[in-house]
Amino acid sequence: MQTDEIMQRAAAAFEEYRYTTPAIRAAFLEAIAAAIEAQREPLVATAHTESNLPLPRLNGEITRTTSQLQLFATLIKEGSWVEAVIDTAKPAATPAKPDIRRMLLPVGPVVVFGASNFPFAFSTAGGDTASALAAGATVVIKGHPAHPRTSQLVFEAIQAAIKTSGMPAYTVQHVTGEGNAIGKELVMHPLTTGVGFTGSFQGGKALLDYAAQREVPIPVFAEMSSINPVVFYPDALATQSAQLAQTFATSITLGMGQFCTNPGILIGLKSAALESFIEQLGTAIAAVAPQKMLHKGICEAYDKGRTRMLTEPEVTLVNESAVPETMEAWPALARTTANAFLVNPALKEELFGPYSLIVECTDKAELIAVLKSLHGQLTTTIVGTPADTAQWKDVITIQSTLAGRVILNNPPTGVEVCAAMVHGGPFPATTDQRFTSVGTSAVRRWVRPVCFQNFTDDMLPDALKAANPLGIWRQVDNQFVR
C-alpha cells in the first residue's frame, strides 16, 4: 500500500475519531487491553521466538502494556488532563475583557515506531500508541522488523477492539518493511502531525532531520541515547560496598543490558572503599551467565562496541563473564580515570548491552568535571547515606540538571508507569526534554492548546461549557474548581 493512501485514511479517521467522547475512547482503550490479554499465550510464545526474551519477562511486559492502556482509560474518563482554563468576560473593565477559554485538543494523525527491546510495552500497542489514542489522535504504527509476527498479532488485537468498539476502521494502521524508506515517507508525509520513536541515536536523529526538512516541520518525540551515570558517594561505599556490588551487577546485566536505563557509567572518588567495590562488582558480573540478545544485529553491535571500548587508551578490563556462545552477550566491567574520560569523547557513548565503565576521580573537582562533561540523560542515580547527601548537595544539584529522572539509592533499571514518572531528558536522551514517553503526562505530546474567544456556550466543547457537564477540574478565573 502507498504511504499516501495510508495517511489519507488516517486523516479521514481522525476527523471522526477526534469527536469521540472521553467515555467512548476509554472503552476503546480498555477493549484493546482485553483483546491483548485474550491472546496472551500466543503473543508471549511468538515474542519469545522472535526476541529471545524469557517467558516471565514477556508475560510481565504484556501486563505492563495492558495496565498502561487501562491507566490512560482512567485518565481520560476523569478528564482533567485537558487543562481547561476559563477567564470569564469582564465587560465593565477598561478596556472590556472578552470571555476566553482554553483546552488541549488532538493534533491529528501520528506515526509511532515500534522498539526492538520491548516488543509489547514500547511497540505496537505500547505507550506511544496508548497515549496518542487517549489524546484523540489516530495512529500509524511502523512495526519493528525484529519482531514482525509479534507486531502483527498485537495489531490484530487492536483491529478486533476497533470493530467491537465501533471506532473508525483506520483509527490504527500497521505498516511493515525493512530499511528506512517507509519510515522516512511516513514522517515526511504532509498529513503526519507528530512522531513517536524509541531506539538508537542514529535512528531518532534521522527522523528528527526528516521532520525538520518538511515544508511544515512537526515534532518528533524520540527517546534515543543514555548512559545513566551513577555517582557512588564515599560513605555509602565505605559502609555498603558488598550490597551495592550485588545490586548494580544485577542492574547492569538485567536483560543482558538491553534497557535504555542501563547504568553505563559508575563514578566514585579514589579510595580503598572504591577499590573494594570495583573488585566485588567485577566478581558479581563475572558470575552472570551470558544470554542471547534480542537479535543478531544488536549482538554484533555490542560485540564490536565492547571490543572498541576495551581497546580505548587508559581503559582496563576489571572482569567479565564466561565466553559467550552464538548471539549471546558478554557481560563486562571496565575502569578508567577521570582524566582519560574527560579527554576521550568515545567513552561517553552508549554501549547497548551488559557493560559498564567505572570512572575513578581523584577529588571533588574532578567528579564535578566528569558530570559537567556528560550530555543529557534519561536517569542519574545518587548512591549515598544521609551523611553523603548532606555533604554533597552541590554535586547532587549538578546531577539533577543532567536527567529527567534523578534516583536516590535505587538502580535506574525499571521505569514505573504512573502519573509522576518522567522518562525523558535533555538531548540526546530525547529530542524534547519537556515531555515523557512513560506515564500519563505522555498524552501531552499529541495535543495542542486551543483558545476559544467570545464563543457562545452551545458552540464550546463540553470541557469548556459553563455547566461543566463532564464534571472535571478546571481553572476558572484563576481558581481550580469543579
Tab-separated table of C-alpha atoms in Angstrom:
chain	number	residue	atom	x	y	z
A	1	MET	CA	0.000	0.000	0.000
A	2	GLN	CA	1.242	3.502	-0.816
A	3	THR	CA	2.150	5.817	2.044
A	4	ASP	CA	-0.206	8.490	0.726
A	5	GLU	CA	-3.184	6.145	0.933
A	6	ILE	CA	-2.237	5.170	4.484
A	7	MET	CA	-2.022	8.768	5.666
A	8	GLN	CA	-5.199	9.777	3.803
A	9	ARG	CA	-7.020	7.013	5.658
A	10	ALA	CA	-5.506	8.128	8.963
A	11	ALA	CA	-6.596	11.721	8.344
A	12	ALA	CA	-10.125	10.695	7.408
A	13	ALA	CA	-10.404	8.512	10.518
A	14	PHE	CA	-9.124	11.397	12.648
A	15	GLU	CA	-11.966	13.635	11.510
A	16	GLU	CA	-14.345	11.152	13.112
A	17	TYR	CA	-12.267	9.806	15.998
A	18	ARG	CA	-11.372	13.263	17.346
A	19	TYR	CA	-15.029	13.828	18.271
A	20	THR	CA	-15.493	10.621	20.265
A	21	THR	CA	-16.356	11.279	23.892
A	22	PRO	CA	-13.859	10.517	26.661
A	23	ALA	CA	-16.024	7.608	27.813
A	24	ILE	CA	-16.054	6.053	24.337
A	25	ARG	CA	-12.292	6.461	23.877
A	26	ALA	CA	-11.682	4.999	27.323
A	27	ALA	CA	-13.834	1.980	26.470
A	28	PHE	CA	-11.818	1.561	23.267
A	29	LEU	CA	-8.521	1.517	25.174
A	30	GLU	CA	-9.952	-0.996	27.615
A	31	ALA	CA	-11.117	-3.141	24.686
A	32	ILE	CA	-7.580	-3.151	23.252
A	33	ALA	CA	-6.230	-4.249	26.639
A	34	ALA	CA	-8.810	-7.043	26.837
A	35	ALA	CA	-8.086	-8.213	23.280
A	36	ILE	CA	-4.346	-8.388	24.024
A	37	GLU	CA	-4.980	-10.206	27.280
A	38	ALA	CA	-7.133	-12.740	25.449
A	39	GLN	CA	-4.174	-13.545	23.176
A	40	ARG	CA	-1.539	-13.551	25.921
A	41	GLU	CA	-0.321	-17.119	25.384
A	42	PRO	CA	0.286	-16.975	21.602
A	43	LEU	CA	1.680	-13.443	21.906
A	44	VAL	CA	4.230	-14.471	24.524
A	45	ALA	CA	5.214	-17.584	22.594
A	46	THR	CA	5.709	-15.630	19.371
A	47	ALA	CA	7.666	-12.837	21.038
A	48	HIS	CA	9.883	-15.387	22.790
A	49	THR	CA	10.773	-16.960	19.455
A	50	GLU	CA	11.469	-13.616	17.782
A	51	SER	CA	13.260	-11.765	20.588
A	52	ASN	CA	14.974	-14.434	22.748
A	53	LEU	CA	13.451	-12.711	25.787
A	54	PRO	CA	12.442	-15.123	28.582
A	55	LEU	CA	8.789	-16.018	29.101
A	56	PRO	CA	8.452	-14.414	32.574
A	57	ARG	CA	9.818	-11.107	31.230
A	58	LEU	CA	7.388	-11.182	28.292
A	59	ASN	CA	4.416	-12.033	30.498
A	60	GLY	CA	5.328	-9.111	32.730
A	61	GLU	CA	5.619	-6.865	29.709
A	62	ILE	CA	2.138	-7.783	28.471
A	63	THR	CA	0.775	-6.931	31.908
A	64	ARG	CA	2.566	-3.588	31.749
A	65	THR	CA	1.131	-2.962	28.272
A	66	THR	CA	-2.462	-3.688	29.224
A	67	SER	CA	-2.082	-1.813	32.513
A	68	GLN	CA	-0.922	1.366	30.804
A	69	LEU	CA	-3.823	1.155	28.346
A	70	GLN	CA	-6.169	0.926	31.318
A	71	LEU	CA	-4.318	3.775	33.058
A	72	PHE	CA	-4.870	6.074	30.072
A	73	ALA	CA	-8.519	4.992	30.001
A	74	THR	CA	-8.841	6.071	33.631
A	75	LEU	CA	-7.103	9.363	32.837
A	76	ILE	CA	-9.468	10.366	30.062
A	77	LYS	CA	-12.581	9.221	31.935
A	78	GLU	CA	-11.639	11.567	34.778
A	79	GLY	CA	-10.989	14.245	32.152
A	80	SER	CA	-8.993	16.980	33.870
A	81	TRP	CA	-5.956	16.219	31.710
A	82	VAL	CA	-7.358	18.572	29.014
A	83	GLU	CA	-6.289	21.502	31.252
A	84	ALA	CA	-9.451	23.521	30.798
A	85	VAL	CA	-8.897	27.188	31.673
A	86	ILE	CA	-11.660	29.794	31.692
A	87	ASP	CA	-11.331	33.560	32.049
A	88	THR	CA	-14.855	34.930	32.075
A	89	ALA	CA	-15.804	38.161	30.357
A	90	LYS	CA	-15.499	41.443	32.264
A	91	PRO	CA	-17.462	43.961	30.195
A	92	ALA	CA	-17.183	46.637	32.881
A	93	ALA	CA	-13.382	46.603	32.812
A	94	THR	CA	-11.447	49.267	30.947
A	95	PRO	CA	-10.847	48.127	28.336
A	96	ALA	CA	-13.573	45.479	28.366
A	97	LYS	CA	-12.236	41.925	28.623
A	98	PRO	CA	-13.748	39.182	26.436
A	99	ASP	CA	-14.604	35.643	27.517
A	100	ILE	CA	-11.574	33.430	26.810
A	101	ARG	CA	-11.427	29.649	27.280
A	102	ARG	CA	-8.610	27.203	26.559
A	103	MET	CA	-8.094	23.440	26.456
A	104	LEU	CA	-5.908	20.780	24.857
A	105	LEU	CA	-7.056	19.218	21.582
A	106	PRO	CA	-5.501	16.393	19.499
A	107	VAL	CA	-3.058	17.350	16.747
A	108	GLY	CA	-4.026	14.779	14.096
A	109	PRO	CA	-2.566	11.537	12.710
A	110	VAL	CA	0.704	10.481	14.340
A	111	VAL	CA	3.331	7.906	13.371
A	112	VAL	CA	4.685	5.530	16.020
A	113	PHE	CA	7.848	3.450	15.527
A	114	GLY	CA	7.990	0.176	17.444
A	115	ALA	CA	11.045	-0.543	19.589
A	116	SER	CA	13.170	-3.684	19.317
A	117	ASN	CA	13.848	-4.234	23.024
A	118	PHE	CA	10.223	-4.050	24.215
A	119	PRO	CA	8.036	-5.984	21.738
A	120	PHE	CA	4.913	-5.067	23.715
A	121	ALA	CA	5.313	-2.085	26.063
A	122	PHE	CA	7.148	0.216	23.614
A	123	SER	CA	5.870	-1.204	20.351
A	124	THR	CA	2.580	-1.720	18.518
A	125	ALA	CA	0.211	-1.118	21.439
A	126	GLY	CA	2.797	0.463	23.711
A	127	GLY	CA	2.887	3.793	25.492
A	128	ASP	CA	3.162	5.946	22.379
A	129	THR	CA	0.119	4.336	20.782
A	130	ALA	CA	-1.894	4.293	24.003
A	131	SER	CA	-1.216	7.952	24.806
A	132	ALA	CA	-1.941	9.083	21.243
A	133	LEU	CA	-5.267	7.247	21.148
A	134	ALA	CA	-6.137	8.666	24.570
A	135	ALA	CA	-5.482	12.163	23.233
A	136	GLY	CA	-7.850	11.604	20.313
A	137	ALA	CA	-5.193	11.158	17.624
A	138	THR	CA	-5.181	8.397	15.042
A	139	VAL	CA	-2.055	6.253	14.780
A	140	VAL	CA	0.045	4.711	12.024
A	141	ILE	CA	2.408	2.129	13.503
A	142	LYS	CA	5.697	1.255	11.833
A	143	GLY	CA	6.284	-2.260	13.142
A	144	HIS	CA	9.833	-3.125	14.142
A	145	PRO	CA	11.441	-5.683	11.806
A	146	ALA	CA	13.000	-7.541	14.742
A	147	HIS	CA	9.607	-8.945	15.803
A	148	PRO	CA	7.227	-8.696	12.811
A	149	ARG	CA	4.904	-11.570	13.747
A	150	THR	CA	4.501	-10.285	17.296
A	151	SER	CA	3.713	-6.822	15.997
A	152	GLN	CA	1.150	-8.201	13.539
A	153	LEU	CA	-0.590	-10.251	16.252
A	154	VAL	CA	-0.852	-7.214	18.516
A	155	PHE	CA	-2.237	-5.177	15.614
A	156	GLU	CA	-4.856	-7.853	15.021
A	157	ALA	CA	-5.908	-7.473	18.659
A	158	ILE	CA	-6.222	-3.714	18.097
A	159	GLN	CA	-8.292	-4.346	14.964
A	160	ALA	CA	-10.630	-6.586	16.940
A	161	ALA	CA	-11.064	-3.798	19.508
A	162	ILE	CA	-11.761	-1.281	16.738
A	163	LYS	CA	-14.622	-3.464	15.480
A	164	THR	CA	-16.145	-4.248	18.878
A	165	SER	CA	-15.887	-0.576	19.945
A	166	GLY	CA	-17.294	0.843	16.710
A	167	MET	CA	-14.244	3.007	16.044
A	168	PRO	CA	-13.393	4.270	12.542
A	169	ALA	CA	-11.793	1.415	10.575
A	170	TYR	CA	-8.447	3.192	10.134
A	171	THR	CA	-8.086	4.642	13.615
A	172	VAL	CA	-4.940	2.491	13.863
A	173	GLN	CA	-2.948	1.179	10.907
A	174	HIS	CA	0.100	-1.064	10.780
A	175	VAL	CA	2.971	-0.752	8.315
A	176	THR	CA	5.863	-3.188	7.897
A	177	GLY	CA	9.055	-3.283	5.876
A	178	GLU	CA	12.825	-3.365	6.139
A	179	GLY	CA	15.036	-0.327	5.652
A	180	ASN	CA	14.467	3.366	6.237
A	181	ALA	CA	12.443	4.318	3.153
A	182	ILE	CA	8.956	3.633	4.570
A	183	GLY	CA	9.709	5.398	7.837
A	184	LYS	CA	11.035	8.435	6.017
A	185	GLU	CA	7.961	8.599	3.776
A	186	LEU	CA	5.636	8.436	6.787
A	187	VAL	CA	7.468	11.220	8.618
A	188	MET	CA	7.686	13.404	5.514
A	189	HIS	CA	4.028	13.000	4.525
A	190	PRO	CA	2.169	16.323	4.859
A	191	LEU	CA	-0.732	14.762	6.814
A	192	THR	CA	1.542	13.442	9.591
A	193	THR	CA	1.393	15.715	12.643
A	194	GLY	CA	3.782	14.028	15.100
A	195	VAL	CA	6.190	11.115	15.566
A	196	GLY	CA	6.991	8.794	18.472
A	197	PHE	CA	10.199	6.746	18.495
A	198	THR	CA	12.241	4.632	20.908
A	199	GLY	CA	15.593	3.363	19.684
A	200	SER	CA	19.104	4.336	18.686
A	201	PHE	CA	20.514	7.833	18.476
A	202	GLN	CA	21.146	7.394	14.760
A	203	GLY	CA	17.537	6.364	14.121
A	204	GLY	CA	15.964	9.096	16.220
A	205	LYS	CA	18.234	11.800	14.831
A	206	ALA	CA	17.393	10.741	11.270
A	207	LEU	CA	13.656	11.080	11.988
A	208	LEU	CA	14.239	14.484	13.571
A	209	ASP	CA	16.136	15.619	10.480
A	210	TYR	CA	13.362	14.362	8.173
A	211	ALA	CA	10.757	16.277	10.185
A	212	ALA	CA	12.825	19.471	10.002
A	213	GLN	CA	13.101	19.175	6.207
A	214	ARG	CA	9.332	19.212	5.698
A	215	GLU	CA	7.566	22.273	4.365
A	216	VAL	CA	5.693	22.261	7.681
A	217	PRO	CA	8.004	20.906	10.428
A	218	ILE	CA	6.455	18.600	13.016
A	219	PRO	CA	7.579	17.457	16.473
A	220	VAL	CA	9.494	14.200	16.835
A	221	PHE	CA	9.434	12.710	20.314
A	222	ALA	CA	12.392	10.343	20.172
A	223	GLU	CA	13.967	8.560	23.117
A	224	MET	CA	17.471	7.765	21.928
A	225	SER	CA	20.656	7.530	23.961
A	226	SER	CA	21.588	7.488	27.641
A	227	ILE	CA	24.449	6.121	29.736
A	228	ASN	CA	22.636	6.859	33.033
A	229	PRO	CA	25.527	7.954	35.298
A	230	VAL	CA	25.582	6.653	38.849
A	231	VAL	CA	27.574	8.541	41.487
A	232	PHE	CA	28.724	6.446	44.443
A	233	TYR	CA	29.386	8.798	47.332
A	234	PRO	CA	32.129	7.996	49.893
A	235	ASP	CA	30.185	6.992	52.990
A	236	ALA	CA	27.908	4.665	51.035
A	237	LEU	CA	30.894	2.889	49.507
A	238	ALA	CA	32.631	2.630	52.873
A	239	THR	CA	29.604	1.058	54.574
A	240	GLN	CA	27.650	-0.814	51.872
A	241	SER	CA	30.070	-1.899	49.135
A	242	ALA	CA	29.173	-5.628	49.110
A	243	GLN	CA	25.424	-4.979	48.912
A	244	LEU	CA	25.885	-2.263	46.295
A	245	ALA	CA	28.071	-4.513	44.161
A	246	GLN	CA	25.392	-7.194	44.005
A	247	THR	CA	22.587	-4.697	43.365
A	248	PHE	CA	24.365	-2.981	40.485
A	249	ALA	CA	25.713	-6.185	38.949
A	250	THR	CA	22.088	-7.276	38.670
A	251	SER	CA	21.074	-3.925	37.188
A	252	ILE	CA	23.928	-3.838	34.635
A	253	THR	CA	23.217	-7.355	33.372
A	254	LEU	CA	19.413	-7.346	33.661
A	255	GLY	CA	18.014	-8.459	30.316
A	256	MET	CA	21.616	-8.564	29.082
A	257	GLY	CA	21.785	-4.787	29.457
A	258	GLN	CA	19.179	-4.193	26.752
A	259	PHE	CA	17.484	-1.325	28.555
A	260	CYS	CA	17.721	2.388	27.834
A	261	THR	CA	18.145	2.875	31.603
A	262	ASN	CA	21.126	0.535	31.935
A	263	PRO	CA	23.739	2.086	34.306
A	264	GLY	CA	26.611	2.567	31.856
A	265	ILE	CA	28.854	4.918	33.865
A	266	LEU	CA	29.718	4.441	37.545
A	267	ILE	CA	31.555	7.359	39.173
A	268	GLY	CA	33.389	7.461	42.504
A	269	LEU	CA	36.295	9.002	44.398
A	270	LYS	CA	39.603	7.167	44.562
A	271	SER	CA	39.746	5.255	47.852
A	272	ALA	CA	40.183	1.823	49.375
A	273	ALA	CA	36.380	1.571	49.553
A	274	LEU	CA	36.079	2.222	45.810
A	275	GLU	CA	38.717	-0.436	45.088
A	276	SER	CA	36.840	-2.952	47.212
A	277	PHE	CA	33.593	-2.103	45.436
A	278	ILE	CA	35.186	-2.462	41.998
A	279	GLU	CA	36.560	-5.884	42.882
A	280	GLN	CA	33.239	-7.087	44.312
A	281	LEU	CA	31.258	-5.699	41.375
A	282	GLY	CA	33.609	-7.316	38.864
A	283	THR	CA	33.272	-10.673	40.626
A	284	ALA	CA	29.482	-10.415	40.642
A	285	ILE	CA	29.358	-9.552	36.925
A	286	ALA	CA	31.729	-12.400	36.069
A	287	ALA	CA	29.265	-14.786	37.736
A	288	VAL	CA	26.442	-13.808	35.377
A	289	ALA	CA	25.906	-16.345	32.606
A	290	PRO	CA	25.814	-14.928	29.067
A	291	GLN	CA	22.374	-14.965	27.432
A	292	LYS	CA	21.092	-14.455	23.914
A	293	MET	CA	20.464	-10.873	22.842
A	294	LEU	CA	17.395	-9.593	21.032
A	295	HIS	CA	18.657	-10.218	17.530
A	296	LYS	CA	21.820	-10.711	15.517
A	297	GLY	CA	22.275	-7.020	14.684
A	298	ILE	CA	22.198	-5.907	18.325
A	299	CYS	CA	24.578	-8.695	19.330
A	300	GLU	CA	27.065	-7.803	16.605
A	301	ALA	CA	26.880	-4.109	17.524
A	302	TYR	CA	27.515	-4.936	21.182
A	303	ASP	CA	30.470	-7.189	20.377
A	304	LYS	CA	32.008	-4.524	18.164
A	305	GLY	CA	31.399	-1.739	20.671
A	306	ARG	CA	32.670	-3.793	23.599
A	307	THR	CA	35.905	-4.576	21.752
A	308	ARG	CA	36.340	-0.925	20.824
A	309	MET	CA	35.679	0.312	24.363
A	310	LEU	CA	38.165	-2.127	25.884
A	311	THR	CA	40.905	-1.039	23.467
A	312	GLU	CA	40.464	2.692	24.165
A	313	PRO	CA	43.512	4.335	25.840
A	314	GLU	CA	43.594	4.019	29.646
A	315	VAL	CA	40.578	1.689	29.777
A	316	THR	CA	41.217	-1.518	31.711
A	317	LEU	CA	39.028	-4.591	31.888
A	318	VAL	CA	38.110	-5.351	35.505
A	319	ASN	CA	36.279	-8.626	34.942
A	320	GLU	CA	33.958	-10.386	32.526
A	321	SER	CA	31.679	-13.396	32.379
A	322	ALA	CA	32.305	-16.716	30.683
A	323	VAL	CA	32.906	-16.707	26.923
A	324	PRO	CA	29.519	-16.455	25.186
A	325	GLU	CA	28.083	-18.674	22.501
A	326	THR	CA	26.348	-17.559	19.293
A	327	MET	CA	24.096	-14.494	19.747
A	328	GLU	CA	24.974	-14.237	23.436
A	329	ALA	CA	26.202	-11.066	25.123
A	330	TRP	CA	29.481	-10.987	27.086
A	331	PRO	CA	28.942	-9.038	30.332
A	332	ALA	CA	31.943	-6.927	31.295
A	333	LEU	CA	33.108	-4.233	33.715
A	334	ALA	CA	35.895	-1.811	32.815
A	335	ARG	CA	37.555	1.133	34.540
A	336	THR	CA	39.317	4.340	33.656
A	337	THR	CA	40.441	7.589	35.235
A	338	ALA	CA	38.530	10.847	35.235
A	339	ASN	CA	41.314	12.474	33.247
A	340	ALA	CA	41.092	9.855	30.486
A	341	PHE	CA	37.296	10.077	30.483
A	342	LEU	CA	37.335	13.857	30.106
A	343	VAL	CA	39.588	13.848	27.035
A	344	ASN	CA	38.024	10.901	25.205
A	345	PRO	CA	34.504	11.528	23.823
A	346	ALA	CA	34.177	7.859	22.814
A	347	LEU	CA	33.903	6.860	26.479
A	348	LYS	CA	30.700	8.907	26.820
A	349	GLU	CA	28.870	6.962	24.100
A	350	GLU	CA	26.162	4.465	24.924
A	351	LEU	CA	27.077	0.792	24.563
A	352	PHE	CA	23.785	-1.094	24.411
A	353	GLY	CA	24.382	-4.256	26.393
A	354	PRO	CA	25.707	-5.607	29.732
A	355	TYR	CA	28.731	-3.328	30.015
A	356	SER	CA	29.591	-0.587	32.470
A	357	LEU	CA	32.596	1.697	32.962
A	358	ILE	CA	33.943	2.796	36.343
A	359	VAL	CA	35.303	6.354	36.310
A	360	GLU	CA	37.751	6.987	39.160
A	361	CYS	CA	38.062	10.631	40.268
A	362	THR	CA	40.898	11.937	42.421
A	363	ASP	CA	38.832	14.640	44.124
A	364	LYS	CA	35.531	16.529	44.133
A	365	ALA	CA	36.640	18.911	41.395
A	366	GLU	CA	37.297	16.016	39.016
A	367	LEU	CA	33.978	14.419	39.877
A	368	ILE	CA	32.157	17.664	39.079
A	369	ALA	CA	34.110	17.989	35.821
A	370	VAL	CA	33.078	14.467	34.816
A	371	LEU	CA	29.410	15.209	35.485
A	372	LYS	CA	29.527	18.510	33.616
A	373	SER	CA	31.130	16.810	30.613
A	374	LEU	CA	28.151	14.488	30.144
A	375	HIS	CA	25.328	15.011	27.663
A	376	GLY	CA	21.642	14.771	28.572
A	377	GLN	CA	20.468	11.559	30.224
A	378	LEU	CA	17.273	9.685	30.979
A	379	THR	CA	18.418	8.977	34.539
A	380	THR	CA	21.134	9.770	37.008
A	381	THR	CA	21.499	7.993	40.333
A	382	ILE	CA	22.723	9.134	43.737
A	383	VAL	CA	24.122	6.357	45.921
A	384	GLY	CA	24.664	7.912	49.314
A	385	THR	CA	23.911	7.807	53.015
A	386	PRO	CA	22.273	10.755	54.821
A	387	ALA	CA	25.780	11.921	55.662
A	388	ASP	CA	26.677	11.875	51.952
A	389	THR	CA	23.577	13.723	50.797
A	390	ALA	CA	24.108	16.424	53.430
A	391	GLN	CA	27.756	16.922	52.453
A	392	TRP	CA	27.425	16.687	48.655
A	393	LYS	CA	24.357	18.849	47.974
A	394	ASP	CA	26.133	20.924	45.330
A	395	VAL	CA	27.140	17.844	43.322
A	396	ILE	CA	23.650	16.352	43.651
A	397	THR	CA	22.280	19.615	42.246
A	398	ILE	CA	24.524	19.175	39.199
A	399	GLN	CA	23.175	15.652	38.778
A	400	SER	CA	19.613	16.984	38.743
A	401	THR	CA	20.422	19.151	35.714
A	402	LEU	CA	21.509	16.117	33.681
A	403	ALA	CA	18.439	13.934	33.520
A	404	GLY	CA	14.677	13.645	33.542
A	405	ARG	CA	14.712	11.225	36.480
A	406	VAL	CA	17.026	11.594	39.485
A	407	ILE	CA	17.145	8.497	41.707
A	408	LEU	CA	18.304	8.012	45.276
A	409	ASN	CA	19.654	4.600	46.287
A	410	ASN	CA	17.846	2.551	43.655
A	411	PRO	CA	19.267	1.195	40.400
A	412	PRO	CA	17.893	3.021	37.330
A	413	THR	CA	16.611	-0.068	35.512
A	414	GLY	CA	12.856	-0.296	35.869
A	415	VAL	CA	10.510	2.524	34.852
A	416	GLU	CA	7.243	2.750	36.780
A	417	VAL	CA	4.168	3.631	34.716
A	418	CYS	CA	2.478	6.335	36.778
A	419	ALA	CA	1.417	9.966	36.722
A	420	ALA	CA	4.647	11.287	38.264
A	421	MET	CA	7.087	9.398	36.015
A	422	VAL	CA	9.426	11.276	33.686
A	423	HIS	CA	11.031	9.059	31.057
A	424	GLY	CA	12.816	11.746	29.096
A	425	GLY	CA	15.687	14.143	29.445
A	426	PRO	CA	17.932	16.658	27.702
A	427	PHE	CA	19.310	15.842	24.239
A	428	PRO	CA	20.482	13.268	23.194
A	429	ALA	CA	18.448	11.282	25.720
A	430	THR	CA	15.390	12.651	23.921
A	431	THR	CA	14.619	15.223	21.260
A	432	ASP	CA	12.411	17.278	23.600
A	433	GLN	CA	13.171	17.275	27.315
A	434	ARG	CA	9.812	18.875	28.175
A	435	PHE	CA	7.981	15.576	27.672
A	436	THR	CA	7.936	11.980	28.873
A	437	SER	CA	7.227	8.783	26.934
A	438	VAL	CA	6.118	6.892	30.061
A	439	GLY	CA	3.305	7.852	32.418
A	440	THR	CA	0.037	9.668	31.935
A	441	SER	CA	1.583	13.025	31.005
A	442	ALA	CA	2.883	11.317	27.824
A	443	VAL	CA	-0.520	12.262	26.399
A	444	ARG	CA	0.637	15.894	26.169
A	445	ARG	CA	2.867	15.072	23.208
A	446	TRP	CA	-0.137	14.585	20.947
A	447	VAL	CA	-2.175	17.689	21.756
A	448	ARG	CA	-2.016	21.441	21.285
A	449	PRO	CA	-3.620	24.260	23.283
A	450	VAL	CA	-6.586	25.931	21.571
A	451	CYS	CA	-8.157	29.152	22.838
A	452	PHE	CA	-11.834	29.992	22.191
A	453	GLN	CA	-12.648	33.689	22.493
A	454	ASN	CA	-16.174	35.084	22.823
A	455	PHE	CA	-17.845	31.766	21.894
A	456	THR	CA	-21.449	31.153	22.859
A	457	ASP	CA	-21.908	28.280	25.299
A	458	ASP	CA	-23.543	25.963	22.765
A	459	MET	CA	-20.525	26.325	20.461
A	460	LEU	CA	-17.967	25.292	23.078
A	461	PRO	CA	-16.552	21.797	23.718
A	462	ASP	CA	-18.118	20.158	26.771
A	463	ALA	CA	-14.918	20.673	28.783
A	464	LEU	CA	-15.348	24.446	28.484
A	465	LYS	CA	-19.133	24.848	28.847
A	466	ALA	CA	-20.457	26.893	31.745
A	467	ALA	CA	-22.266	23.970	33.381
A	468	ASN	CA	-19.156	21.747	33.234
A	469	PRO	CA	-21.138	18.686	32.029
A	470	LEU	CA	-18.018	16.478	32.314
A	471	GLY	CA	-17.548	17.391	35.978
A	472	ILE	CA	-13.798	17.924	35.569
A	473	TRP	CA	-11.408	20.131	37.485
A	474	ARG	CA	-10.988	23.456	35.679
A	475	GLN	CA	-9.213	26.733	36.330
A	476	VAL	CA	-11.920	29.400	36.355
A	477	ASP	CA	-10.793	32.997	36.922
A	478	ASN	CA	-7.560	31.714	38.476
A	479	GLN	CA	-9.279	29.295	40.871
A	480	PHE	CA	-9.349	25.497	40.477
A	481	VAL	CA	-12.959	24.314	40.760
A	482	ARG	CA	-15.253	21.542	39.579
